[in-house]
Amino acid sequence: MNYLLALIPAIGWGIMPLITGKIGGSTINQMFGIGAGATIVGLVAFIIGHPTVTTTGFWFSVLCGALWTIGQIGQFVSFKRMGVSNTIPLSTVFQLVGNSLIGVIIFGEWRGARALTIGFIALAIVIVGALMTSVSDESTGKKITVQNFFFLLITTIGYWVYSAFPKMPMVANDSSLGIFLPEMLGILLGSVIYAICSGNIDSFKQKEQYLNIWGGISWGIAALAYIFAGRALGINTAFVFTQMNVIIATIGGILVLHEHKTRREMSFTIAGIIFIVAGSILTIFA
């Protein structure tokens, strides 16, 4: 049951870039839409569940949510620079490596030689698969340049904080529902601060700002499921499992957003997806 729960983030996070890509708008529009849509999900969950949260847990959750916006801003900017079908696999690699190291070093997951061996073999398989899906020929449009590579890597720090968030000691005694709404409020706060500091106040007058809320609702449902899955399965297993979203986002980028790939690129993409699925399933045995 917990593994089925971990698939919800894979679906929600895989659909989100397709929704925002189809709606369009600026990075500001998309960021606000994610923050507002996720907050709506948080409010509904709070009203239904009536959870409690400590003061420390509340403000720490807000902070983690605000830091998450760094990672998402980096991803949205990269969508425009490299395309969804190139960005998502590369982002997956960065997140997997960082979160796996955090899970092993800080939270002591994958204990024992057997678990560590299986875990890192599974991680390596997923990384190889993600890299294969990002193979691109010189003839295609949007490219993975050195500048784009390091920009995405640096902004991924925000994602690392978010992914480790469910098991941090500051929120260990708070319920999953209790920490969810303040975290979503932090994301909304971060997106508003980004809009103001970047001098884009006029974005609040644009319809794309609000249409992108649909993408935020998809993301919010996935984020809620991830908090429960992260606590039930551990950071490493839950996160690797949820990164099967790369399948939906990559194929969707090609079919829905019409991002062009050559025959060679498609061959690598299909092979990469097979590696990602195999590696994700293998983590169950770690």
C-alpha atoms as an extended CHARMM CRD file, in Angstrom:
* protein
*
       286  EXT
         1         1  MET       CA              0.0000000000        0.0000000000        0.0000000000  PROA      1               0.0000000000
         2         2  ASN       CA              2.8460000000        2.3870000000        0.8490000000  PROA      2               0.0000000000
         3         3  TYR       CA              4.4200000000        1.7800000000       -2.5560000000  PROA      3               0.0000000000
         4         4  LEU       CA              1.1390000000        2.6320000000       -4.2640000000  PROA      4               0.0000000000
         5         5  LEU       CA              1.0930000000        5.8030000000       -2.1790000000  PROA      5               0.0000000000
         6         6  ALA       CA              4.5910000000        6.6390000000       -3.4490000000  PROA      6               0.0000000000
         7         7  LEU       CA              3.2970000000        6.4430000000       -7.0330000000  PROA      7               0.0000000000
         8         8  ILE       CA              0.9150000000        9.3750000000       -6.4750000000  PROA      8               0.0000000000
         9         9  PRO       CA              3.7880000000       11.9070000000       -6.4000000000  PROA      9               0.0000000000
        10        10  ALA       CA              5.1980000000       10.2730000000       -9.5300000000  PROA      10              0.0000000000
        11        11  ILE       CA              1.9200000000       10.9240000000      -11.3490000000  PROA      11              0.0000000000
        12        12  GLY       CA              1.2440000000       14.3900000000       -9.9320000000  PROA      12              0.0000000000
        13        13  TRP       CA              4.8030000000       15.6880000000      -10.4000000000  PROA      13              0.0000000000
        14        14  GLY       CA              4.9420000000       14.1640000000      -13.8760000000  PROA      14              0.0000000000
        15        15  ILE       CA              1.7240000000       15.8600000000      -15.0000000000  PROA      15              0.0000000000
        16        16  MET       CA              2.5360000000       19.2720000000      -13.4630000000  PROA      16              0.0000000000
        17        17  PRO       CA              5.1530000000       20.4120000000      -16.0480000000  PROA      17              0.0000000000
        18        18  LEU       CA              2.8210000000       19.3150000000      -18.8310000000  PROA      18              0.0000000000
        19        19  ILE       CA             -0.0190000000       21.4340000000      -17.4300000000  PROA      19              0.0000000000
        20        20  THR       CA              2.1560000000       24.5070000000      -16.9110000000  PROA      20              0.0000000000
        21        21  GLY       CA              3.8480000000       23.9750000000      -20.2710000000  PROA      21              0.0000000000
        22        22  LYS       CA              0.4940000000       23.7960000000      -22.0510000000  PROA      22              0.0000000000
        23        23  ILE       CA             -0.8950000000       26.8500000000      -20.2460000000  PROA      23              0.0000000000
        24        24  GLY       CA              2.3000000000       28.8060000000      -20.7930000000  PROA      24              0.0000000000
        25        25  GLY       CA              3.1580000000       32.1170000000      -19.1850000000  PROA      25              0.0000000000
        26        26  SER       CA              6.3400000000       33.3200000000      -17.5270000000  PROA      26              0.0000000000
        27        27  THR       CA              8.2960000000       31.6140000000      -14.7560000000  PROA      27              0.0000000000
        28        28  ILE       CA              6.5980000000       34.0720000000      -12.3720000000  PROA      28              0.0000000000
        29        29  ASN       CA              3.1460000000       32.9570000000      -13.5600000000  PROA      29              0.0000000000
        30        30  GLN       CA              4.0350000000       29.3050000000      -13.1630000000  PROA      30              0.0000000000
        31        31  MET       CA              5.6220000000       29.7180000000       -9.7360000000  PROA      31              0.0000000000
        32        32  PHE       CA              2.6250000000       31.6040000000       -8.3370000000  PROA      32              0.0000000000
        33        33  GLY       CA              0.2830000000       29.0250000000       -9.8370000000  PROA      33              0.0000000000
        34        34  ILE       CA              2.1480000000       26.2130000000       -8.0880000000  PROA      34              0.0000000000
        35        35  GLY       CA              2.1540000000       28.0770000000       -4.7640000000  PROA      35              0.0000000000
        36        36  ALA       CA             -1.5250000000       29.0250000000       -4.9290000000  PROA      36              0.0000000000
        37        37  GLY       CA             -2.7030000000       25.6150000000       -6.1540000000  PROA      37              0.0000000000
        38        38  ALA       CA             -0.6670000000       23.7570000000       -3.5360000000  PROA      38              0.0000000000
        39        39  THR       CA             -2.0360000000       26.0350000000       -0.8140000000  PROA      39              0.0000000000
        40        40  ILE       CA             -5.5960000000       25.2080000000       -1.9070000000  PROA      40              0.0000000000
        41        41  VAL       CA             -4.7940000000       21.4990000000       -1.4950000000  PROA      41              0.0000000000
        42        42  GLY       CA             -3.2580000000       22.2680000000        1.9100000000  PROA      42              0.0000000000
        43        43  LEU       CA             -6.3480000000       24.1640000000        3.0630000000  PROA      43              0.0000000000
        44        44  VAL       CA             -8.6690000000       21.3390000000        1.9830000000  PROA      44              0.0000000000
        45        45  ALA       CA             -6.4870000000       18.7630000000        3.7660000000  PROA      45              0.0000000000
        46        46  PHE       CA             -6.3950000000       20.9580000000        6.9030000000  PROA      46              0.0000000000
        47        47  ILE       CA            -10.1810000000       21.4390000000        6.9660000000  PROA      47              0.0000000000
        48        48  ILE       CA            -10.8420000000       17.7270000000        6.5170000000  PROA      48              0.0000000000
        49        49  GLY       CA             -8.1640000000       16.4460000000        8.8970000000  PROA      49              0.0000000000
        50        50  HSD       CA             -8.1520000000       19.1830000000       11.6030000000  PROA      50              0.0000000000
        51        51  PRO       CA             -4.4730000000       18.5110000000       12.4190000000  PROA      51              0.0000000000
        52        52  THR       CA             -2.3750000000       20.2540000000       15.0420000000  PROA      52              0.0000000000
        53        53  VAL       CA              1.1720000000       21.5210000000       14.6080000000  PROA      53              0.0000000000
        54        54  THR       CA              3.7500000000       22.9220000000       17.0250000000  PROA      54              0.0000000000
        55        55  THR       CA              4.9610000000       26.5010000000       16.6480000000  PROA      55              0.0000000000
        56        56  THR       CA              8.4510000000       25.2700000000       15.7560000000  PROA      56              0.0000000000
        57        57  GLY       CA              7.0370000000       22.7940000000       13.2710000000  PROA      57              0.0000000000
        58        58  PHE       CA              4.8630000000       25.4700000000       11.6780000000  PROA      58              0.0000000000
        59        59  TRP       CA              7.6100000000       28.0140000000       11.0260000000  PROA      59              0.0000000000
        60        60  PHE       CA             10.1750000000       25.4160000000       10.0100000000  PROA      60              0.0000000000
        61        61  SER       CA              7.6500000000       24.0530000000        7.4990000000  PROA      61              0.0000000000
        62        62  VAL       CA              7.1060000000       27.5560000000        6.1040000000  PROA      62              0.0000000000
        63        63  LEU       CA             10.8830000000       27.9680000000        5.7250000000  PROA      63              0.0000000000
        64        64  CYS       CA             11.3000000000       24.6250000000        3.9250000000  PROA      64              0.0000000000
        65        65  GLY       CA              8.4360000000       25.4890000000        1.5940000000  PROA      65              0.0000000000
        66        66  ALA       CA             10.0310000000       28.8410000000        0.7630000000  PROA      66              0.0000000000
        67        67  LEU       CA             13.3830000000       27.1410000000        0.0660000000  PROA      67              0.0000000000
        68        68  TRP       CA             11.6380000000       24.6870000000       -2.2520000000  PROA      68              0.0000000000
        69        69  THR       CA             10.8050000000       27.5980000000       -4.5670000000  PROA      69              0.0000000000
        70        70  ILE       CA             14.5230000000       27.8890000000       -5.3730000000  PROA      70              0.0000000000
        71        71  GLY       CA             14.4930000000       24.4060000000       -6.8740000000  PROA      71              0.0000000000
        72        72  GLN       CA             11.2370000000       24.9680000000       -8.7430000000  PROA      72              0.0000000000
        73        73  ILE       CA             12.3170000000       28.3240000000      -10.1550000000  PROA      73              0.0000000000
        74        74  GLY       CA             15.4480000000       26.6160000000      -11.4550000000  PROA      74              0.0000000000
        75        75  GLN       CA             13.3560000000       23.9050000000      -13.0580000000  PROA      75              0.0000000000
        76        76  PHE       CA             10.8790000000       26.2920000000      -14.7050000000  PROA      76              0.0000000000
        77        77  VAL       CA             13.7100000000       28.4170000000      -16.1150000000  PROA      77              0.0000000000
        78        78  SER       CA             15.3700000000       25.2260000000      -17.3780000000  PROA      78              0.0000000000
        79        79  PHE       CA             12.1240000000       24.1110000000      -19.0650000000  PROA      79              0.0000000000
        80        80  LYS       CA             12.3420000000       27.2240000000      -21.2280000000  PROA      80              0.0000000000
        81        81  ARG       CA             16.0900000000       26.8630000000      -21.8510000000  PROA      81              0.0000000000
        82        82  MET       CA             16.3480000000       23.0930000000      -22.4150000000  PROA      82              0.0000000000
        83        83  GLY       CA             12.7800000000       21.8100000000      -22.7500000000  PROA      83              0.0000000000
        84        84  VAL       CA             10.8180000000       19.5840000000      -20.3500000000  PROA      84              0.0000000000
        85        85  SER       CA             12.0600000000       16.3140000000      -21.8880000000  PROA      85              0.0000000000
        86        86  ASN       CA             15.6990000000       17.3570000000      -21.2890000000  PROA      86              0.0000000000
        87        87  THR       CA             15.2810000000       19.1260000000      -17.9330000000  PROA      87              0.0000000000
        88        88  ILE       CA             13.3200000000       16.4890000000      -16.0060000000  PROA      88              0.0000000000
        89        89  PRO       CA             15.7890000000       13.5860000000      -16.4990000000  PROA      89              0.0000000000
        90        90  LEU       CA             18.7820000000       15.7700000000      -15.5800000000  PROA      90              0.0000000000
        91        91  SER       CA             16.9550000000       17.2140000000      -12.5760000000  PROA      91              0.0000000000
        92        92  THR       CA             16.1060000000       13.6510000000      -11.5310000000  PROA      92              0.0000000000
        93        93  VAL       CA             19.7950000000       12.7050000000      -11.4940000000  PROA      93              0.0000000000
        94        94  PHE       CA             20.7430000000       15.7030000000       -9.3290000000  PROA      94              0.0000000000
        95        95  GLN       CA             17.9210000000       15.0540000000       -6.8790000000  PROA      95              0.0000000000
        96        96  LEU       CA             18.5530000000       11.3290000000       -6.6370000000  PROA      96              0.0000000000
        97        97  VAL       CA             22.2510000000       11.6820000000       -5.8700000000  PROA      97              0.0000000000
        98        98  GLY       CA             21.7540000000       14.4580000000       -3.3080000000  PROA      98              0.0000000000
        99        99  ASN       CA             18.8130000000       12.8740000000       -1.5350000000  PROA      99              0.0000000000
       100       100  SER       CA             20.3980000000        9.4370000000       -1.4160000000  PROA      100             0.0000000000
       101       101  LEU       CA             23.5190000000       10.8360000000        0.2430000000  PROA      101             0.0000000000
       102       102  ILE       CA             21.3520000000       12.7720000000        2.7230000000  PROA      102             0.0000000000
       103       103  GLY       CA             19.3130000000        9.6550000000        3.4950000000  PROA      103             0.0000000000
       104       104  VAL       CA             22.3850000000        7.4920000000        4.1030000000  PROA      104             0.0000000000
       105       105  ILE       CA             24.6530000000        9.9990000000        5.8670000000  PROA      105             0.0000000000
       106       106  ILE       CA             22.1500000000       11.9830000000        7.9580000000  PROA      106             0.0000000000
       107       107  PHE       CA             19.2020000000        9.6340000000        8.4940000000  PROA      107             0.0000000000
       108       108  GLY       CA             21.0630000000        6.3040000000        8.4640000000  PROA      108             0.0000000000
       109       109  GLU       CA             18.9060000000        4.6720000000        5.8010000000  PROA      109             0.0000000000
       110       110  TRP       CA             19.8870000000        1.5680000000        3.8060000000  PROA      110             0.0000000000
       111       111  ARG       CA             21.6380000000        0.1140000000        6.8810000000  PROA      111             0.0000000000
       112       112  GLY       CA             23.9460000000       -2.8290000000        6.4270000000  PROA      112             0.0000000000
       113       113  ALA       CA             26.1840000000       -3.9070000000        3.5650000000  PROA      113             0.0000000000
       114       114  ARG       CA             23.3860000000       -5.6700000000        1.6820000000  PROA      114             0.0000000000
       115       115  ALA       CA             20.9760000000       -2.7180000000        1.8180000000  PROA      115             0.0000000000
       116       116  LEU       CA             23.7040000000       -0.2370000000        0.8350000000  PROA      116             0.0000000000
       117       117  THR       CA             24.8210000000       -2.4220000000       -2.0760000000  PROA      117             0.0000000000
       118       118  ILE       CA             21.3110000000       -2.8870000000       -3.4520000000  PROA      118             0.0000000000
       119       119  GLY       CA             20.4160000000        0.7510000000       -2.8140000000  PROA      119             0.0000000000
       120       120  PHE       CA             23.3870000000        2.2120000000       -4.6490000000  PROA      120             0.0000000000
       121       121  ILE       CA             23.1170000000       -0.2790000000       -7.5130000000  PROA      121             0.0000000000
       122       122  ALA       CA             19.4740000000        0.7520000000       -7.9110000000  PROA      122             0.0000000000
       123       123  LEU       CA             20.4840000000        4.4190000000       -7.7360000000  PROA      123             0.0000000000
       124       124  ALA       CA             23.1630000000        3.9020000000      -10.3980000000  PROA      124             0.0000000000
       125       125  ILE       CA             20.6560000000        2.1790000000      -12.7060000000  PROA      125             0.0000000000
       126       126  VAL       CA             18.1740000000        5.0640000000      -12.3350000000  PROA      126             0.0000000000
       127       127  ILE       CA             20.9090000000        7.6530000000      -12.9590000000  PROA      127             0.0000000000
       128       128  VAL       CA             22.0660000000        5.8530000000      -16.1100000000  PROA      128             0.0000000000
       129       129  GLY       CA             18.4590000000        5.7090000000      -17.2850000000  PROA      129             0.0000000000
       130       130  ALA       CA             17.8720000000        9.4030000000      -16.6130000000  PROA      130             0.0000000000
       131       131  LEU       CA             21.0670000000       10.3460000000      -18.4600000000  PROA      131             0.0000000000
       132       132  MET       CA             20.0510000000        8.2160000000      -21.4280000000  PROA      132             0.0000000000
       133       133  THR       CA             16.7230000000       10.0320000000      -21.7140000000  PROA      133             0.0000000000
       134       134  SER       CA             18.5620000000       13.3760000000      -21.9070000000  PROA      134             0.0000000000
       135       135  VAL       CA             20.7660000000       12.3990000000      -24.8790000000  PROA      135             0.0000000000
       136       136  SER       CA             20.3310000000       15.0240000000      -27.6160000000  PROA      136             0.0000000000
       137       137  ASP       CA             21.6750000000       15.4780000000      -31.1360000000  PROA      137             0.0000000000
       138       138  GLU       CA             23.1910000000       18.6560000000      -32.5220000000  PROA      138             0.0000000000
       139       139  SER       CA             20.3120000000       19.0300000000      -34.9560000000  PROA      139             0.0000000000
       140       140  THR       CA             17.6640000000       19.6110000000      -32.3070000000  PROA      140             0.0000000000
       141       141  GLY       CA             16.6740000000       22.9580000000      -30.7800000000  PROA      141             0.0000000000
       142       142  LYS       CA             17.0030000000       23.2710000000      -26.9790000000  PROA      142             0.0000000000
       143       143  LYS       CA             20.3360000000       22.0640000000      -25.5950000000  PROA      143             0.0000000000
       144       144  ILE       CA             21.9500000000       21.0550000000      -22.3030000000  PROA      144             0.0000000000
       145       145  THR       CA             24.8370000000       23.5270000000      -22.1480000000  PROA      145             0.0000000000
       146       146  VAL       CA             27.4470000000       23.7510000000      -19.3710000000  PROA      146             0.0000000000
       147       147  GLN       CA             25.7900000000       26.9440000000      -18.1070000000  PROA      147             0.0000000000
       148       148  ASN       CA             22.3370000000       25.3550000000      -18.0560000000  PROA      148             0.0000000000
       149       149  PHE       CA             23.7700000000       22.2360000000      -16.3800000000  PROA      149             0.0000000000
       150       150  PHE       CA             25.2880000000       24.1220000000      -13.4230000000  PROA      150             0.0000000000
       151       151  PHE       CA             22.3220000000       26.4820000000      -13.0750000000  PROA      151             0.0000000000
       152       152  LEU       CA             20.0030000000       23.5010000000      -12.6160000000  PROA      152             0.0000000000
       153       153  LEU       CA             22.4700000000       21.7850000000      -10.2460000000  PROA      153             0.0000000000
       154       154  ILE       CA             22.7950000000       24.8090000000       -7.9250000000  PROA      154             0.0000000000
       155       155  THR       CA             19.0570000000       25.4770000000       -7.7340000000  PROA      155             0.0000000000
       156       156  THR       CA             18.4420000000       21.7900000000       -6.9250000000  PROA      156             0.0000000000
       157       157  ILE       CA             19.6470000000       22.5380000000       -3.3750000000  PROA      157             0.0000000000
       158       158  GLY       CA             16.1310000000       23.7950000000       -2.6660000000  PROA      158             0.0000000000
       159       159  TYR       CA             14.7350000000       20.4000000000       -3.6560000000  PROA      159             0.0000000000
       160       160  TRP       CA             17.2080000000       18.5830000000       -1.4030000000  PROA      160             0.0000000000
       161       161  VAL       CA             15.9360000000       20.5080000000        1.6180000000  PROA      161             0.0000000000
       162       162  TYR       CA             12.3310000000       19.8110000000        0.6850000000  PROA      162             0.0000000000
       163       163  SER       CA             12.8590000000       16.0810000000        0.1490000000  PROA      163             0.0000000000
       164       164  ALA       CA             14.6180000000       15.6190000000        3.5050000000  PROA      164             0.0000000000
       165       165  PHE       CA             11.9660000000       17.7180000000        5.2500000000  PROA      165             0.0000000000
       166       166  PRO       CA              9.5070000000       14.9430000000        6.3500000000  PROA      166             0.0000000000
       167       167  LYS       CA             12.1360000000       13.2150000000        8.5560000000  PROA      167             0.0000000000
       168       168  MET       CA             13.8860000000       16.2600000000       10.0520000000  PROA      168             0.0000000000
       169       169  PRO       CA             13.9260000000       16.3670000000       13.8950000000  PROA      169             0.0000000000
       170       170  MET       CA             12.1730000000       19.7770000000       13.9870000000  PROA      170             0.0000000000
       171       171  VAL       CA              8.9770000000       18.2170000000       12.6430000000  PROA      171             0.0000000000
       172       172  ALA       CA              9.4160000000       14.6590000000       13.9510000000  PROA      172             0.0000000000
       173       173  ASN       CA              6.6150000000       15.0380000000       16.5120000000  PROA      173             0.0000000000
       174       174  ASP       CA              4.1770000000       16.7650000000       14.1490000000  PROA      174             0.0000000000
       175       175  SER       CA              1.6440000000       14.9250000000       12.0190000000  PROA      175             0.0000000000
       176       176  SER       CA              2.0440000000       14.7750000000        8.2530000000  PROA      176             0.0000000000
       177       177  LEU       CA             -1.1520000000       16.7810000000        7.7770000000  PROA      177             0.0000000000
       178       178  GLY       CA             -0.0610000000       19.2950000000       10.4080000000  PROA      178             0.0000000000
       179       179  ILE       CA              3.1350000000       20.2690000000        8.5840000000  PROA      179             0.0000000000
       180       180  PHE       CA              1.6270000000       20.1950000000        5.0980000000  PROA      180             0.0000000000
       181       181  LEU       CA             -0.3780000000       23.4500000000        5.0780000000  PROA      181             0.0000000000
       182       182  PRO       CA              2.4070000000       25.6780000000        6.5070000000  PROA      182             0.0000000000
       183       183  GLU       CA              4.8060000000       24.1870000000        3.9780000000  PROA      183             0.0000000000
       184       184  MET       CA              2.4370000000       25.0760000000        1.1380000000  PROA      184             0.0000000000
       185       185  LEU       CA              2.0670000000       28.5810000000        2.5850000000  PROA      185             0.0000000000
       186       186  GLY       CA              5.8640000000       28.8300000000        2.4810000000  PROA      186             0.0000000000
       187       187  ILE       CA              5.8320000000       27.9340000000       -1.2140000000  PROA      187             0.0000000000
       188       188  LEU       CA              3.1880000000       30.5820000000       -1.8910000000  PROA      188             0.0000000000
       189       189  LEU       CA              5.1690000000       33.1310000000        0.1430000000  PROA      189             0.0000000000
       190       190  GLY       CA              8.3520000000       32.2640000000       -1.7510000000  PROA      190             0.0000000000
       191       191  SER       CA              6.6250000000       32.6970000000       -5.1230000000  PROA      191             0.0000000000
       192       192  VAL       CA              5.1990000000       36.0970000000       -4.1240000000  PROA      192             0.0000000000
       193       193  ILE       CA              8.6080000000       37.2850000000       -2.8590000000  PROA      193             0.0000000000
       194       194  TYR       CA             10.1660000000       36.1230000000       -6.1370000000  PROA      194             0.0000000000
       195       195  ALA       CA              7.5890000000       38.0750000000       -8.1530000000  PROA      195             0.0000000000
       196       196  ILE       CA              8.1510000000       41.2560000000       -6.1160000000  PROA      196             0.0000000000
       197       197  CYS       CA             11.9520000000       41.0660000000       -5.9940000000  PROA      197             0.0000000000
       198       198  SER       CA             12.1950000000       40.4140000000       -9.7300000000  PROA      198             0.0000000000
       199       199  GLY       CA             10.0720000000       43.4960000000      -10.4520000000  PROA      199             0.0000000000
       200       200  ASN       CA              7.1340000000       41.6010000000      -11.9270000000  PROA      200             0.0000000000
       201       201  ILE       CA              4.1840000000       42.9620000000       -9.9290000000  PROA      201             0.0000000000
       202       202  ASP       CA              2.2140000000       43.2390000000      -13.1730000000  PROA      202             0.0000000000
       203       203  SER       CA              2.1950000000       39.4410000000      -13.3830000000  PROA      203             0.0000000000
       204       204  PHE       CA             -0.7300000000       39.4370000000      -10.9380000000  PROA      204             0.0000000000
       205       205  LYS       CA             -2.8360000000       41.0200000000      -13.6900000000  PROA      205             0.0000000000
       206       206  GLN       CA             -2.1100000000       38.2190000000      -16.1730000000  PROA      206             0.0000000000
       207       207  LYS       CA             -4.5620000000       35.3390000000      -16.6290000000  PROA      207             0.0000000000
       208       208  GLU       CA             -1.7140000000       32.7840000000      -16.8990000000  PROA      208             0.0000000000
       209       209  GLN       CA             -0.8880000000       33.6000000000      -13.2740000000  PROA      209             0.0000000000
       210       210  TYR       CA             -4.1640000000       32.0050000000      -12.2310000000  PROA      210             0.0000000000
       211       211  LEU       CA             -4.6050000000       29.3410000000      -14.9080000000  PROA      211             0.0000000000
       212       212  ASN       CA             -1.3590000000       27.7810000000      -13.6850000000  PROA      212             0.0000000000
       213       213  ILE       CA             -3.1080000000       27.0800000000      -10.3760000000  PROA      213             0.0000000000
       214       214  TRP       CA             -4.2610000000       23.8330000000      -12.0080000000  PROA      214             0.0000000000
       215       215  GLY       CA             -0.6320000000       22.7680000000      -12.1830000000  PROA      215             0.0000000000
       216       216  GLY       CA             -0.2820000000       23.7250000000       -8.5170000000  PROA      216             0.0000000000
       217       217  ILE       CA             -3.2100000000       21.5180000000       -7.5230000000  PROA      217             0.0000000000
       218       218  SER       CA             -1.5810000000       18.5660000000       -9.2880000000  PROA      218             0.0000000000
       219       219  TRP       CA              1.6960000000       19.3370000000       -7.5370000000  PROA      219             0.0000000000
       220       220  GLY       CA              0.0100000000       19.8080000000       -4.1410000000  PROA      220             0.0000000000
       221       221  ILE       CA             -1.7240000000       16.4200000000       -4.2230000000  PROA      221             0.0000000000
       222       222  ALA       CA              1.6030000000       14.8020000000       -5.0840000000  PROA      222             0.0000000000
       223       223  ALA       CA              3.3960000000       16.6820000000       -2.2900000000  PROA      223             0.0000000000
       224       224  LEU       CA              0.8270000000       15.5920000000        0.2980000000  PROA      224             0.0000000000
       225       225  ALA       CA              1.2560000000       11.9530000000       -0.7190000000  PROA      225             0.0000000000
       226       226  TYR       CA              5.0490000000       12.3080000000       -0.5990000000  PROA      226             0.0000000000
       227       227  ILE       CA              5.0640000000       13.4110000000        3.0470000000  PROA      227             0.0000000000
       228       228  PHE       CA              3.1990000000       10.2300000000        4.0350000000  PROA      228             0.0000000000
       229       229  ALA       CA              5.3200000000        8.0320000000        1.7460000000  PROA      229             0.0000000000
       230       230  GLY       CA              8.5740000000        9.5760000000        2.9890000000  PROA      230             0.0000000000
       231       231  ARG       CA              7.7130000000        8.7830000000        6.5860000000  PROA      231             0.0000000000
       232       232  ALA       CA              6.4600000000        5.2790000000        5.8000000000  PROA      232             0.0000000000
       233       233  LEU       CA              9.1940000000        4.1200000000        3.4150000000  PROA      233             0.0000000000
       234       234  GLY       CA             12.1440000000        6.3870000000        4.2690000000  PROA      234             0.0000000000
       235       235  ILE       CA             13.5640000000        9.2640000000        2.2420000000  PROA      235             0.0000000000
       236       236  ASN       CA             15.6390000000        7.1490000000       -0.1440000000  PROA      236             0.0000000000
       237       237  THR       CA             13.0570000000        4.5690000000       -1.1560000000  PROA      237             0.0000000000
       238       238  ALA       CA             10.1440000000        7.0110000000       -1.3210000000  PROA      238             0.0000000000
       239       239  PHE       CA             12.0720000000        9.5660000000       -3.3260000000  PROA      239             0.0000000000
       240       240  VAL       CA             13.5620000000        7.1440000000       -5.8490000000  PROA      240             0.0000000000
       241       241  PHE       CA             10.1310000000        5.5790000000       -6.3310000000  PROA      241             0.0000000000
       242       242  THR       CA              8.4320000000        8.9300000000       -6.8950000000  PROA      242             0.0000000000
       243       243  GLN       CA             11.0240000000        9.9150000000       -9.5030000000  PROA      243             0.0000000000
       244       244  MET       CA              9.2670000000        7.6430000000      -11.9550000000  PROA      244             0.0000000000
       245       245  ASN       CA              7.5580000000       10.9540000000      -12.7860000000  PROA      245             0.0000000000
       246       246  VAL       CA             10.3840000000       11.3250000000      -15.3020000000  PROA      246             0.0000000000
       247       247  ILE       CA              8.5450000000        8.7950000000      -17.4830000000  PROA      247             0.0000000000
       248       248  ILE       CA              5.3290000000       10.8470000000      -17.6000000000  PROA      248             0.0000000000
       249       249  ALA       CA              7.1110000000       14.1790000000      -17.9970000000  PROA      249             0.0000000000
       250       250  THR       CA              9.5430000000       12.9830000000      -20.6640000000  PROA      250             0.0000000000
       251       251  ILE       CA              6.9800000000       11.1920000000      -22.8290000000  PROA      251             0.0000000000
       252       252  GLY       CA              4.4590000000       13.9830000000      -22.1910000000  PROA      252             0.0000000000
       253       253  GLY       CA              6.9980000000       16.6030000000      -23.2380000000  PROA      253             0.0000000000
       254       254  ILE       CA              7.2940000000       14.8320000000      -26.5770000000  PROA      254             0.0000000000
       255       255  LEU       CA              3.6270000000       13.9690000000      -27.1790000000  PROA      255             0.0000000000
       256       256  VAL       CA              1.7770000000       16.8210000000      -25.4360000000  PROA      256             0.0000000000
       257       257  LEU       CA              4.2320000000       19.7180000000      -25.7420000000  PROA      257             0.0000000000
       258       258  HSD       CA              5.5490000000       18.4880000000      -29.1170000000  PROA      258             0.0000000000
       259       259  GLU       CA              9.2350000000       18.6810000000      -28.1600000000  PROA      259             0.0000000000
       260       260  HSD       CA             11.1110000000       17.1970000000      -31.0970000000  PROA      260             0.0000000000
       261       261  LYS       CA             13.3810000000       14.1730000000      -30.7290000000  PROA      261             0.0000000000
       262       262  THR       CA             15.2530000000       12.3590000000      -33.4720000000  PROA      262             0.0000000000
       263       263  ARG       CA             15.0380000000        8.5840000000      -33.9870000000  PROA      263             0.0000000000
       264       264  ARG       CA             18.3330000000        8.1700000000      -32.0990000000  PROA      264             0.0000000000
       265       265  GLU       CA             17.1620000000       10.3460000000      -29.2220000000  PROA      265             0.0000000000
       266       266  MET       CA             13.8990000000        8.3960000000      -28.9730000000  PROA      266             0.0000000000
       267       267  SER       CA             15.8340000000        5.1190000000      -28.8070000000  PROA      267             0.0000000000
       268       268  PHE       CA             17.8990000000        6.4010000000      -25.8880000000  PROA      268             0.0000000000
       269       269  THR       CA             14.7680000000        7.8080000000      -24.2210000000  PROA      269             0.0000000000
       270       270  ILE       CA             12.8890000000        4.4970000000      -24.3440000000  PROA      270             0.0000000000
       271       271  ALA       CA             15.9360000000        2.5690000000      -23.0940000000  PROA      271             0.0000000000
       272       272  GLY       CA             16.4200000000        5.1350000000      -20.3130000000  PROA      272             0.0000000000
       273       273  ILE       CA             12.8260000000        4.8080000000      -19.1580000000  PROA      273             0.0000000000
       274       274  ILE       CA             13.2680000000        1.0360000000      -18.8730000000  PROA      274             0.0000000000
       275       275  PHE       CA             16.3680000000        1.5910000000      -16.7000000000  PROA      275             0.0000000000
       276       276  ILE       CA             14.4860000000        4.0770000000      -14.4800000000  PROA      276             0.0000000000
       277       277  VAL       CA             11.5940000000        1.6680000000      -13.8900000000  PROA      277             0.0000000000
       278       278  ALA       CA             13.9790000000       -1.2220000000      -13.1430000000  PROA      278             0.0000000000
       279       279  GLY       CA             16.0830000000        0.8170000000      -10.7270000000  PROA      279             0.0000000000
       280       280  SER       CA             13.0540000000        2.2280000000       -8.9220000000  PROA      280             0.0000000000
       281       281  ILE       CA             11.6060000000       -1.2650000000       -8.3910000000  PROA      281             0.0000000000
       282       282  LEU       CA             14.9880000000       -2.5340000000       -7.1400000000  PROA      282             0.0000000000
       283       283  THR       CA             14.9970000000        0.0300000000       -4.3040000000  PROA      283             0.0000000000
       284       284  ILE       CA             12.1240000000       -1.8910000000       -2.7010000000  PROA      284             0.0000000000
       285       285  PHE       CA             14.6180000000       -4.6240000000       -1.7700000000  PROA      285             0.0000000000
       286       286  ALA       CA             17.1510000000       -2.2570000000       -0.1810000000  PROA      286             0.0000000000
